[in-house]
Tab-separated table of C-alpha atoms and ligand atoms in Angstrom:
chain	number	residue	atom	x	y	z
A	27	MET	CA	1.614	-12.002	12.292
A	28	LYS	CA	4.147	-11.019	9.152
A	29	TYR	CA	2.895	-12.404	6.007
A	30	CYS	CA	3.905	-12.180	2.252
A	31	ARG	CA	2.892	-14.129	-0.767
A	32	PHE	CA	5.453	-15.069	-3.141
A	33	LEU	CA	5.849	-17.409	-5.997
A	34	LEU	CA	7.416	-21.009	-6.184
A	35	ASN	CA	7.311	-23.177	-8.561
A	36	GLY	CA	5.114	-21.401	-10.657
A	37	SER	CA	2.085	-21.212	-8.781
A	38	ALA	CA	1.468	-18.476	-5.731
A	39	HIS	CA	1.727	-19.260	-1.679
A	40	TYR	CA	0.830	-17.043	1.115
A	41	GLY	CA	3.631	-17.235	3.649
A	42	LEU	CA	4.354	-16.145	7.443
A	43	VAL	CA	7.528	-14.273	7.817
A	44	GLU	CA	9.479	-15.052	10.416
A	45	SER	CA	12.937	-14.126	11.783
A	46	VAL	CA	14.863	-17.434	13.007
A	47	VAL	CA	16.467	-17.304	16.338
A	48	GLY	CA	20.316	-16.846	16.011
A	49	ASN	CA	20.367	-15.188	12.626
A	50	ASN	CA	19.337	-11.859	11.580
A	51	GLU	CA	17.962	-13.106	8.144
A	52	ASP	CA	14.025	-13.380	7.668
A	53	GLU	CA	12.946	-16.576	6.494
A	54	ILE	CA	9.599	-17.489	4.746
A	55	MET	CA	7.575	-20.141	6.364
A	56	ARG	CA	5.813	-21.689	3.548
A	57	LEU	CA	2.290	-22.130	4.850
A	58	LEU	CA	-0.974	-23.819	3.132
A	59	LEU	CA	-2.642	-20.245	4.048
A	60	GLN	CA	-5.946	-19.320	3.040
A	61	ALA	CA	-6.042	-15.912	0.844
A	62	PRO	CA	-8.401	-13.106	2.515
A	63	GLN	CA	-11.313	-13.753	0.453
A	64	ALA	CA	-13.176	-11.315	-0.837
A	65	SER	CA	-16.822	-12.728	-1.026
A	66	ASP	CA	-17.639	-13.903	2.612
A	67	GLY	CA	-16.994	-13.377	5.840
A	68	ASP	CA	-13.535	-13.340	8.027
A	69	VAL	CA	-10.411	-14.062	6.791
A	70	GLU	CA	-9.304	-17.769	7.747
A	71	GLY	CA	-7.477	-18.358	10.757
A	72	LEU	CA	-3.897	-19.083	10.084
A	73	PRO	CA	-3.197	-22.928	9.098
A	74	SER	CA	-0.950	-25.166	11.111
A	75	ARG	CA	0.364	-27.074	8.396
A	76	ARG	CA	4.214	-25.936	8.099
A	77	MET	CA	6.248	-26.659	4.900
A	78	ASP	CA	9.895	-25.572	3.877
A	79	ARG	CA	11.349	-22.562	4.726
A	80	ILE	CA	12.628	-20.210	2.121
A	81	PRO	CA	15.001	-16.925	2.664
A	82	LEU	CA	12.869	-13.881	2.188
A	83	ALA	CA	15.444	-12.060	0.247
A	84	GLN	CA	15.526	-15.635	-2.197
A	85	ALA	CA	11.745	-15.558	-2.442
A	86	SER	CA	10.510	-14.210	-5.774
A	87	LEU	CA	7.804	-12.317	-3.762
A	88	LEU	CA	4.402	-11.320	-5.316
A	89	PRO	CA	2.170	-8.491	-3.929
A	90	PRO	CA	0.917	-9.088	-0.531
A	91	VAL	CA	-2.746	-8.322	-1.052
A	92	GLN	CA	-5.355	-9.329	-3.633
A	93	PRO	CA	-7.740	-6.618	-3.256
A	94	SER	CA	-11.173	-6.450	-5.172
A	95	LYS	CA	-10.793	-2.546	-5.233
A	96	ILE	CA	-7.831	-0.022	-3.847
A	97	VAL	CA	-8.988	3.173	-2.384
A	98	CYS	CA	-6.477	6.084	-2.074
A	99	VAL	CA	-6.512	9.021	0.177
A	100	GLY	CA	-5.596	12.282	-1.282
A	101	ARG	CA	-3.943	15.132	0.405
A	102	ASN	CA	-3.827	13.789	4.218
A	103	TYR	CA	-0.601	15.400	5.058
A	104	ARG	CA	-1.049	19.348	5.222
A	105	GLU	CA	2.438	19.959	3.888
A	106	HIS	CA	1.598	17.878	1.070
A	107	ALA	CA	-1.416	19.673	0.005
A	108	ALA	CA	0.344	23.076	0.303
A	109	GLU	CA	3.116	21.804	-1.502
A	110	LEU	CA	1.234	21.044	-4.439
A	111	GLY	CA	-1.328	24.213	-3.800
A	112	HIS	CA	-4.332	22.737	-2.823
A	113	GLU	CA	-6.330	23.727	0.682
A	114	VAL	CA	-6.475	21.157	2.963
A	115	PRO	CA	-9.834	18.889	2.179
A	116	GLN	CA	-13.010	19.407	4.761
A	117	GLU	CA	-13.594	15.411	4.260
A	118	PRO	CA	-11.214	12.805	3.034
A	119	LEU	CA	-10.829	13.026	-0.617
A	120	LEU	CA	-10.756	9.360	-2.340
A	121	PHE	CA	-9.878	7.906	-5.855
A	122	PHE	CA	-9.049	4.441	-7.074
A	123	LYS	CA	-6.017	2.571	-8.139
A	124	PRO	CA	-7.504	-0.446	-10.285
A	125	PRO	CA	-5.934	-3.745	-9.082
A	126	SER	CA	-4.674	-3.994	-12.491
A	127	SER	CA	-1.967	-1.570	-11.159
A	128	LEU	CA	-0.498	-4.064	-8.493
A	129	LEU	CA	3.053	-4.674	-8.818
A	130	PRO	CA	5.099	-6.957	-6.834
A	131	PRO	CA	8.519	-5.465	-4.766
A	132	GLY	CA	11.320	-5.478	-7.501
A	133	GLY	CA	8.881	-5.249	-10.371
A	134	THR	CA	9.787	-2.501	-13.048
A	135	ILE	CA	7.145	0.567	-12.955
A	136	LEU	CA	6.568	1.531	-16.694
A	137	ARG	CA	6.471	5.651	-17.324
A	138	PRO	CA	3.741	5.814	-19.995
A	139	LYS	CA	4.469	7.384	-23.120
A	140	VAL	CA	1.691	9.537	-22.929
A	141	SER	CA	2.896	11.465	-19.501
A	142	VAL	CA	6.318	13.717	-19.288
A	143	ARG	CA	6.184	13.966	-15.673
A	144	THR	CA	5.730	10.508	-12.946
A	145	ASP	CA	5.892	10.821	-9.568
A	146	TYR	CA	6.839	8.466	-6.690
A	147	GLU	CA	4.496	8.945	-3.678
A	148	GLY	CA	5.515	6.526	-0.636
A	149	GLU	CA	2.597	5.715	1.460
A	150	LEU	CA	1.540	3.612	4.221
A	151	GLY	CA	-0.936	0.753	2.998
A	152	VAL	CA	-3.561	-0.726	5.065
A	153	VAL	CA	-4.908	-4.265	4.360
A	154	ILE	CA	-8.386	-5.014	5.576
A	155	ALA	CA	-9.106	-8.100	7.619
A	156	ARG	CA	-12.956	-8.415	7.512
A	157	ARG	CA	-16.518	-7.277	5.695
A	158	CYS	CA	-16.830	-3.760	6.766
A	159	HIS	CA	-19.803	-1.737	5.727
A	160	ARG	CA	-21.050	1.585	7.583
A	161	LEU	CA	-19.369	1.481	10.790
A	162	ALA	CA	-20.810	3.543	13.407
A	163	ASP	CA	-18.810	6.269	15.711
A	164	SER	CA	-18.638	3.632	18.110
A	165	ASP	CA	-17.475	0.644	16.559
A	166	ALA	CA	-13.905	0.066	16.930
A	167	VAL	CA	-11.817	0.272	13.663
A	168	ARG	CA	-8.855	-2.316	14.360
A	169	PRO	CA	-10.666	-5.386	14.345
A	170	TYR	CA	-10.856	-4.815	10.820
A	171	ILE	CA	-7.647	-3.740	9.688
A	172	LEU	CA	-5.687	-7.144	8.913
A	173	GLY	CA	-1.994	-5.250	8.907
A	174	TYR	CA	0.056	-2.837	6.871
A	175	THR	CA	1.985	-2.484	4.116
A	176	CYS	CA	4.230	0.004	2.080
A	177	VAL	CA	2.527	1.308	-1.101
A	178	ASN	CA	4.090	3.504	-3.980
A	179	ASP	CA	1.188	5.741	-5.262
A	180	PHE	CA	2.961	6.129	-8.422
A	181	THR	CA	1.353	9.168	-10.065
A	182	ALA	CA	1.118	10.644	-13.530
A	183	ARG	CA	1.373	14.187	-12.376
A	184	ASP	CA	0.550	16.113	-15.525
A	185	LEU	CA	-2.452	13.705	-16.516
A	186	GLN	CA	-3.852	13.865	-12.976
A	187	ASN	CA	-3.633	17.818	-12.936
A	188	LYS	CA	-5.198	18.475	-16.608
A	189	GLU	CA	-8.111	15.620	-15.536
A	190	PRO	CA	-10.812	16.190	-13.277
A	191	GLN	CA	-10.750	12.315	-13.003
A	192	TRP	CA	-7.744	10.734	-11.783
A	193	VAL	CA	-8.404	6.896	-13.519
A	194	ARG	CA	-5.351	7.813	-16.055
A	195	GLY	CA	-2.741	10.084	-14.109
A	196	LYS	CA	-3.147	7.069	-11.425
A	197	GLY	CA	-4.309	4.165	-13.160
A	198	PHE	CA	-1.940	2.628	-15.523
A	199	ASP	CA	-0.619	-0.542	-14.757
A	200	THR	CA	2.403	-1.336	-12.726
A	201	PHE	CA	1.499	2.135	-11.149
A	202	CYS	CA	0.845	0.601	-7.590
A	203	PRO	CA	3.792	-1.262	-6.249
A	204	VAL	CA	2.942	-2.752	-2.897
A	205	GLY	CA	4.774	-4.801	0.093
A	206	PRO	CA	7.164	-6.352	0.662
A	207	ILE	CA	5.354	-8.111	3.468
A	208	VAL	CA	2.165	-7.019	5.639
A	209	THR	CA	2.508	-7.061	9.316
A	210	ASP	CA	0.000	-6.091	12.049
A	211	GLY	CA	2.694	-5.385	14.460
A	212	ILE	CA	2.962	-1.542	13.962
A	213	ASP	CA	0.489	1.524	15.203
A	214	PRO	CA	-0.174	4.179	12.769
A	215	TRP	CA	-2.182	5.913	15.172
A	216	ALA	CA	1.248	6.377	17.836
A	217	GLY	CA	3.005	7.123	14.684
A	218	VAL	CA	4.588	5.494	12.024
A	219	GLN	CA	7.517	6.955	9.826
A	220	VAL	CA	7.387	6.719	6.239
A	221	GLU	CA	10.289	7.295	4.043
A	222	THR	CA	11.070	7.601	0.542
A	223	ARG	CA	14.624	7.273	-1.318
A	224	VAL	CA	15.461	7.491	-4.886
A	225	ASN	CA	18.732	6.359	-5.480
A	226	GLY	CA	19.416	6.270	-2.419
A	227	ASP	CA	18.730	9.936	-1.474
A	228	VAL	CA	15.618	10.532	1.232
A	229	ARG	CA	13.373	12.461	-0.506
A	230	GLN	CA	9.686	12.067	1.726
A	231	SER	CA	9.479	11.639	5.398
A	232	GLY	CA	6.603	11.822	7.109
A	233	ASN	CA	4.696	10.538	9.958
A	234	THR	CA	1.152	9.048	10.143
A	235	ARG	CA	0.504	10.968	13.660
A	236	ASP	CA	0.478	13.960	11.054
A	237	PHE	CA	-2.306	12.574	8.911
A	238	ILE	CA	-5.306	14.784	8.582
A	239	PHE	CA	-7.622	12.265	8.909
A	240	PRO	CA	-6.708	9.279	11.227
A	241	LEU	CA	-7.248	5.894	10.133
A	242	ASP	CA	-10.482	5.560	12.168
A	243	VAL	CA	-11.468	8.307	10.550
A	244	VAL	CA	-10.674	7.402	6.912
A	245	ILE	CA	-11.743	3.894	7.092
A	246	ARG	CA	-15.907	4.812	8.310
A	247	TYR	CA	-15.957	7.185	5.709
A	248	ILE	CA	-14.966	4.746	2.935
A	249	SER	CA	-17.322	2.345	4.753
A	250	GLN	CA	-20.407	4.900	4.939
A	251	ILE	CA	-20.038	4.531	0.826
A	252	MET	CA	-18.829	1.237	0.130
A	253	THR	CA	-18.304	-2.389	1.026
A	254	LEU	CA	-14.721	-3.054	2.213
A	255	GLU	CA	-13.627	-6.709	1.848
A	256	PRO	CA	-11.276	-9.184	3.008
A	257	GLY	CA	-7.747	-8.044	1.466
A	258	ASP	CA	-8.900	-4.808	0.124
A	259	LEU	CA	-6.122	-2.092	0.509
A	260	ILE	CA	-6.299	1.681	1.579
A	261	ALA	CA	-3.461	3.829	0.790
A	262	THR	CA	-3.460	6.479	2.997
A	263	GLY	CA	-2.070	9.679	1.572
A	264	THR	CA	1.365	10.882	0.971
A	265	PRO	CA	3.517	13.083	2.998
A	266	GLN	CA	5.183	15.918	1.421
A	267	GLY	CA	8.202	15.843	-0.817
A	268	VAL	CA	6.636	14.526	-4.271
A	269	GLY	CA	8.816	14.696	-7.044
A	270	PRO	CA	9.560	13.274	-10.873
A	271	VAL	CA	11.457	10.035	-11.615
A	272	VAL	CA	12.706	8.971	-14.752
A	273	ALA	CA	14.046	5.770	-16.048
A	274	GLY	CA	16.751	4.385	-14.685
A	275	ASP	CA	15.846	5.382	-11.299
A	276	ILE	CA	15.276	3.410	-8.257
A	277	ILE	CA	12.330	4.200	-5.750
A	278	GLU	CA	12.212	2.627	-2.443
A	279	VAL	CA	9.259	3.501	0.300
A	280	SER	CA	10.327	2.281	3.459
A	281	ILE	CA	8.572	1.470	6.997
A	282	LYS	CA	9.645	0.448	10.053
A	283	GLY	CA	8.976	-2.648	10.723
A	284	ILE	CA	7.669	-3.907	7.360
A	285	GLY	CA	10.690	-3.113	5.128
A	286	SER	CA	11.667	-1.658	1.701
A	287	LEU	CA	9.569	-1.805	-1.146
A	288	ARG	CA	11.768	-1.405	-4.045
A	289	ASN	CA	11.153	-0.671	-7.559
A	290	PRO	CA	13.096	0.248	-10.476
A	291	VAL	CA	11.772	2.781	-13.265
A	292	ALA	CA	11.867	1.964	-17.228
A	293	ASP	CA	10.020	3.838	-19.940
A	294	GLN	CA	7.314	2.056	-21.743
A	295	PRO	CA	8.496	0.175	-24.710
B	301	LIG	MG1	-1.031	9.206	-2.854
Protein backbone atom coordinates (compact mmCIF):
# COMPACT_ATOMS: atom_id res chain seq x y z
CA MET A 1 0.00 0.00 0.00
CA LYS A 2 1.26 3.45 -0.93
CA TYR A 3 -0.62 6.57 -0.03
CA CYS A 4 -0.19 10.33 -0.14
CA ARG A 5 -2.07 13.45 0.89
CA PHE A 6 -2.81 16.11 -1.65
CA LEU A 7 -4.69 19.31 -2.24
CA LEU A 8 -7.49 19.43 -4.77
CA ASN A 9 -9.84 22.39 -5.27
CA GLY A 10 -8.76 23.80 -1.94
CA SER A 11 -9.33 20.72 0.20
CA ALA A 12 -7.03 17.97 1.43
CA HIS A 13 -7.51 14.35 0.40
CA TYR A 14 -5.78 11.11 1.08
CA GLY A 15 -5.04 9.10 -2.04
CA LEU A 16 -3.72 5.69 -2.93
CA VAL A 17 -0.69 5.80 -5.20
CA GLU A 18 -0.82 3.19 -7.90
CA SER A 19 1.26 2.48 -10.94
CA VAL A 20 -0.88 2.19 -14.01
CA VAL A 21 -0.20 -0.89 -16.09
CA GLY A 22 1.58 -0.02 -19.31
CA ASN A 23 2.61 3.34 -17.95
CA ASN A 24 5.66 3.93 -15.77
CA GLU A 25 4.16 7.02 -14.26
CA ASP A 26 2.66 6.62 -10.81
CA GLU A 27 -0.84 7.93 -10.54
CA ILE A 28 -2.95 8.88 -7.59
CA MET A 29 -6.24 7.20 -7.13
CA ARG A 30 -8.27 9.80 -5.33
CA LEU A 31 -10.19 8.19 -2.53
CA LEU A 32 -12.41 9.07 0.34
CA LEU A 33 -9.87 7.72 2.77
CA GLN A 34 -10.21 8.11 6.49
CA ALA A 35 -7.18 9.86 7.89
CA PRO A 36 -5.23 8.06 10.60
CA GLN A 37 -7.17 9.06 13.70
CA ALA A 38 -5.29 10.60 16.58
CA SER A 39 -8.11 10.10 19.05
CA ASP A 40 -8.95 6.45 19.20
CA GLY A 41 -8.54 2.99 17.84
CA ASP A 42 -6.99 1.67 14.70
CA VAL A 43 -6.58 3.35 11.38
CA GLU A 44 -9.71 2.84 9.35
CA GLY A 45 -9.56 0.29 6.59
CA LEU A 46 -9.10 1.50 3.06
CA PRO A 47 -12.34 2.74 1.53
CA SER A 48 -13.84 1.31 -1.58
CA ARG A 49 -15.10 4.49 -3.26
CA ARG A 50 -12.68 5.30 -6.02
CA MET A 51 -12.65 8.63 -7.75
CA ASP A 52 -10.75 10.20 -10.59
CA ARG A 53 -7.06 9.53 -11.15
CA ILE A 54 -4.45 12.25 -11.02
CA PRO A 55 -0.83 11.86 -12.15
CA LEU A 56 1.39 12.01 -9.06
CA ALA A 57 3.72 14.48 -10.75
CA GLN A 58 0.84 16.92 -11.19
CA ALA A 59 -0.55 16.60 -7.69
CA SER A 60 -0.14 19.34 -5.13
CA LEU A 61 1.23 17.12 -2.38
CA LEU A 62 0.80 17.79 1.33
CA PRO A 63 2.77 16.19 4.16
CA PRO A 64 1.41 12.60 4.09
CA VAL A 65 1.03 12.58 7.87
CA GLN A 66 -0.89 14.64 10.44
CA PRO A 67 0.92 13.59 13.59
CA SER A 68 -0.02 14.58 17.13
CA LYS A 69 3.75 14.52 17.72
CA ILE A 70 7.01 14.01 15.87
CA VAL A 71 9.44 11.94 17.93
CA CYS A 72 13.03 11.98 16.72
CA VAL A 73 15.98 9.75 17.51
CA GLY A 74 19.36 11.46 17.76
CA ARG A 75 22.68 9.78 16.95
CA ASN A 76 21.32 6.44 15.77
CA TYR A 77 24.22 5.78 13.39
CA ARG A 78 27.73 5.28 14.81
CA GLU A 79 29.52 7.28 12.09
CA HIS A 80 27.18 10.24 12.51
CA ALA A 81 27.72 10.35 16.30
CA ALA A 82 31.47 10.32 15.61
CA GLU A 83 31.35 13.09 13.00
CA LEU A 84 29.71 15.41 15.52
CA GLY A 85 32.22 14.37 18.21
CA HIS A 86 29.73 12.48 20.37
CA GLU A 87 29.89 9.14 22.15
CA VAL A 88 27.53 6.41 20.95
CA PRO A 89 24.49 6.70 23.25
CA GLN A 90 23.69 3.85 25.67
CA GLU A 91 19.95 4.36 25.23
CA PRO A 92 17.98 5.98 22.40
CA LEU A 93 18.33 9.77 22.57
CA LEU A 94 14.93 11.34 21.93
CA PHE A 95 13.70 14.81 21.10
CA PHE A 96 10.61 16.37 19.54
CA LYS A 97 9.90 18.46 16.52
CA PRO A 98 6.57 20.31 16.68
CA PRO A 99 3.86 19.44 14.13
CA SER A 100 4.04 23.13 13.09
CA SER A 101 7.48 22.39 11.57
CA LEU A 102 5.97 20.07 8.92
CA LEU A 103 6.60 21.01 5.30
CA PRO A 104 5.22 19.33 2.16
CA PRO A 105 7.33 17.94 -0.67
CA GLY A 106 8.48 20.90 -2.77
CA GLY A 107 7.89 23.40 0.06
CA THR A 108 10.60 25.96 0.78
CA ILE A 109 12.70 25.50 3.92
CA LEU A 110 13.26 28.90 5.53
CA ARG A 111 16.57 29.58 7.30
CA PRO A 112 15.88 31.75 10.37
CA LYS A 113 17.88 34.95 10.72
CA VAL A 114 19.03 33.93 14.23
CA SER A 115 21.04 30.97 12.88
CA VAL A 116 24.25 31.06 10.87
CA ARG A 117 24.43 27.30 10.22
CA THR A 118 21.51 25.19 9.05
CA ASP A 119 22.01 21.51 8.16
CA TYR A 120 20.05 18.86 6.27
CA GLU A 121 19.53 15.48 7.96
CA GLY A 122 18.01 12.84 5.68
CA GLU A 123 16.15 10.15 7.63
CA LEU A 124 13.71 7.27 7.38
CA GLY A 125 10.36 8.23 8.91
CA VAL A 126 8.00 5.71 10.54
CA VAL A 127 4.24 6.35 10.62
CA ILE A 128 2.29 4.76 13.48
CA ALA A 129 -0.83 2.73 12.62
CA ARG A 130 -2.37 1.92 15.99
CA ARG A 131 -2.36 3.37 19.45
CA CYS A 132 0.74 2.05 21.12
CA HIS A 133 1.53 2.18 24.84
CA ARG A 134 4.06 0.29 26.97
CA LEU A 135 4.85 -2.47 24.50
CA ALA A 136 6.41 -5.53 26.09
CA ASP A 137 9.55 -7.16 24.71
CA SER A 138 7.34 -10.02 23.53
CA ASP A 139 4.98 -7.69 21.58
CA ALA A 140 5.51 -7.56 17.84
CA VAL A 141 6.19 -4.02 16.64
CA ARG A 142 5.28 -4.35 12.96
CA PRO A 143 1.48 -4.30 13.52
CA TYR A 144 1.90 -0.80 14.98
CA ILE A 145 3.60 0.54 11.85
CA LEU A 146 1.44 1.97 9.06
CA GLY A 147 4.39 2.60 6.76
CA TYR A 148 7.51 4.57 6.00
CA THR A 149 8.36 7.91 4.46
CA CYS A 150 11.30 10.30 3.96
CA VAL A 151 12.05 12.98 6.56
CA ASN A 152 14.49 15.86 6.51
CA ASP A 153 15.28 16.62 10.17
CA PHE A 154 16.42 20.13 9.25
CA THR A 155 18.53 21.65 12.04
CA ALA A 156 19.93 25.01 13.09
CA ARG A 157 23.20 23.40 14.19
CA ASP A 158 24.61 26.45 15.95
CA LEU A 159 21.49 26.80 18.09
CA GLN A 160 21.39 23.05 18.78
CA ASN A 161 25.01 23.13 19.95
CA LYS A 162 24.66 26.05 22.29
CA GLU A 163 21.39 25.08 24.00
CA PRO A 164 20.76 21.95 26.13
CA GLN A 165 17.17 21.74 24.86
CA TRP A 166 16.86 21.43 21.10
CA VAL A 167 13.49 23.17 20.84
CA ARG A 168 14.91 26.08 18.84
CA GLY A 169 17.56 24.18 16.90
CA LYS A 170 15.05 21.62 15.64
CA GLY A 171 11.71 23.36 15.87
CA PHE A 172 11.39 26.26 13.44
CA ASP A 173 8.49 26.29 10.99
CA THR A 174 9.47 24.45 7.75
CA PHE A 175 12.17 22.38 9.56
CA CYS A 176 10.41 19.05 8.98
CA PRO A 177 9.88 18.26 5.30
CA VAL A 178 8.08 14.89 4.97
CA GLY A 179 7.02 12.74 2.03
CA PRO A 180 6.33 12.34 -0.79
CA ILE A 181 4.35 9.19 0.07
CA VAL A 182 3.96 6.57 2.81
CA THR A 183 4.53 2.93 1.90
CA ASP A 184 4.54 -0.36 3.77
CA GLY A 185 6.49 -1.98 0.93
CA ILE A 186 9.99 -1.65 2.40
CA ASP A 187 11.74 -3.41 5.29
CA PRO A 188 14.10 -1.31 7.45
CA TRP A 189 15.22 -4.41 9.36
CA ALA A 190 16.47 -5.97 6.13
CA GLY A 191 18.15 -2.67 5.18
CA VAL A 192 16.93 0.45 3.43
CA GLN A 193 19.33 2.91 1.81
CA VAL A 194 18.80 6.54 2.84
CA GLU A 195 20.44 9.07 0.52
CA THR A 196 20.62 12.83 0.68
CA ARG A 197 21.63 15.02 -2.24
CA VAL A 198 22.35 18.74 -2.25
CA ASN A 199 22.07 20.30 -5.71
CA GLY A 200 22.37 16.79 -7.15
CA ASP A 201 25.54 15.78 -5.25
CA VAL A 202 25.27 12.81 -2.88
CA ARG A 203 26.12 13.95 0.68
CA GLN A 204 24.66 11.13 2.77
CA SER A 205 24.28 7.46 1.99
CA GLY A 206 23.45 5.27 4.96
CA ASN A 207 21.62 2.02 5.51
CA THR A 208 19.07 1.29 8.23
CA ARG A 209 20.88 -2.01 8.85
CA ASP A 210 23.43 0.17 10.66
CA PHE A 211 21.01 1.64 13.20
CA ILE A 212 22.51 1.55 16.70
CA PHE A 213 18.96 0.98 17.98
CA PRO A 214 16.76 -0.95 15.57
CA LEU A 215 13.15 0.10 15.07
CA ASP A 216 11.64 -2.43 17.47
CA VAL A 217 13.91 -1.17 20.26
CA VAL A 218 13.11 2.46 19.40
CA ILE A 219 9.33 1.99 19.28
CA ARG A 220 9.23 -0.09 22.48
CA TYR A 221 11.41 2.51 24.20
CA ILE A 222 9.23 5.45 23.14
CA SER A 223 6.07 3.55 24.10
CA GLN A 224 7.33 3.22 27.69
CA ILE A 225 7.30 7.02 27.91
CA MET A 226 4.33 8.21 25.88
CA THR A 227 1.34 6.83 24.03
CA LEU A 228 1.97 6.79 20.31
CA GLU A 229 -1.16 7.64 18.35
CA PRO A 230 -2.16 6.66 14.79
CA GLY A 231 -0.44 9.05 12.39
CA ASP A 232 2.40 9.92 14.76
CA LEU A 233 5.77 10.23 13.07
CA ILE A 234 9.12 8.89 14.25
CA ALA A 235 12.30 10.23 12.62
CA THR A 236 14.82 7.44 13.07
CA GLY A 237 18.14 9.32 12.98
CA THR A 238 20.48 10.49 10.27
CA PRO A 239 23.55 8.76 8.80
CA GLN A 240 26.95 10.42 8.51
CA GLY A 241 27.52 13.26 6.06
CA VAL A 242 25.41 16.06 7.54
CA GLY A 243 26.39 19.51 6.40
CA PRO A 244 25.24 23.08 5.94
CA VAL A 245 23.06 24.50 3.19
CA VAL A 246 22.40 28.06 2.12
CA ALA A 247 19.65 29.90 0.29
CA GLY A 248 19.30 28.62 -3.25
CA ASP A 249 20.31 25.04 -2.43
CA ILE A 250 17.98 22.16 -3.18
CA ILE A 251 17.91 19.19 -0.79
CA GLU A 252 16.66 15.79 -1.87
CA VAL A 253 16.17 12.88 0.55
CA SER A 254 15.65 9.62 -1.35
CA ILE A 255 14.65 6.14 -0.25
CA LYS A 256 14.02 3.40 -2.78
CA GLY A 257 10.36 2.42 -2.70
CA ILE A 258 9.31 5.79 -1.30
CA GLY A 259 10.79 8.22 -3.79
CA SER A 260 12.46 11.59 -3.34
CA LEU A 261 11.58 14.37 -0.94
CA ARG A 262 12.82 17.53 -2.64
CA ASN A 263 12.85 20.96 -1.00
CA PRO A 264 14.51 24.27 -1.89
CA VAL A 265 16.15 26.42 0.78
CA ALA A 266 15.66 30.18 1.20
CA ASP A 267 16.42 32.80 3.82
CA GLN A 268 13.57 33.87 6.02
CA PRO A 269 12.30 37.16 4.57
MG1 LIG B 1 18.13 13.85 13.05
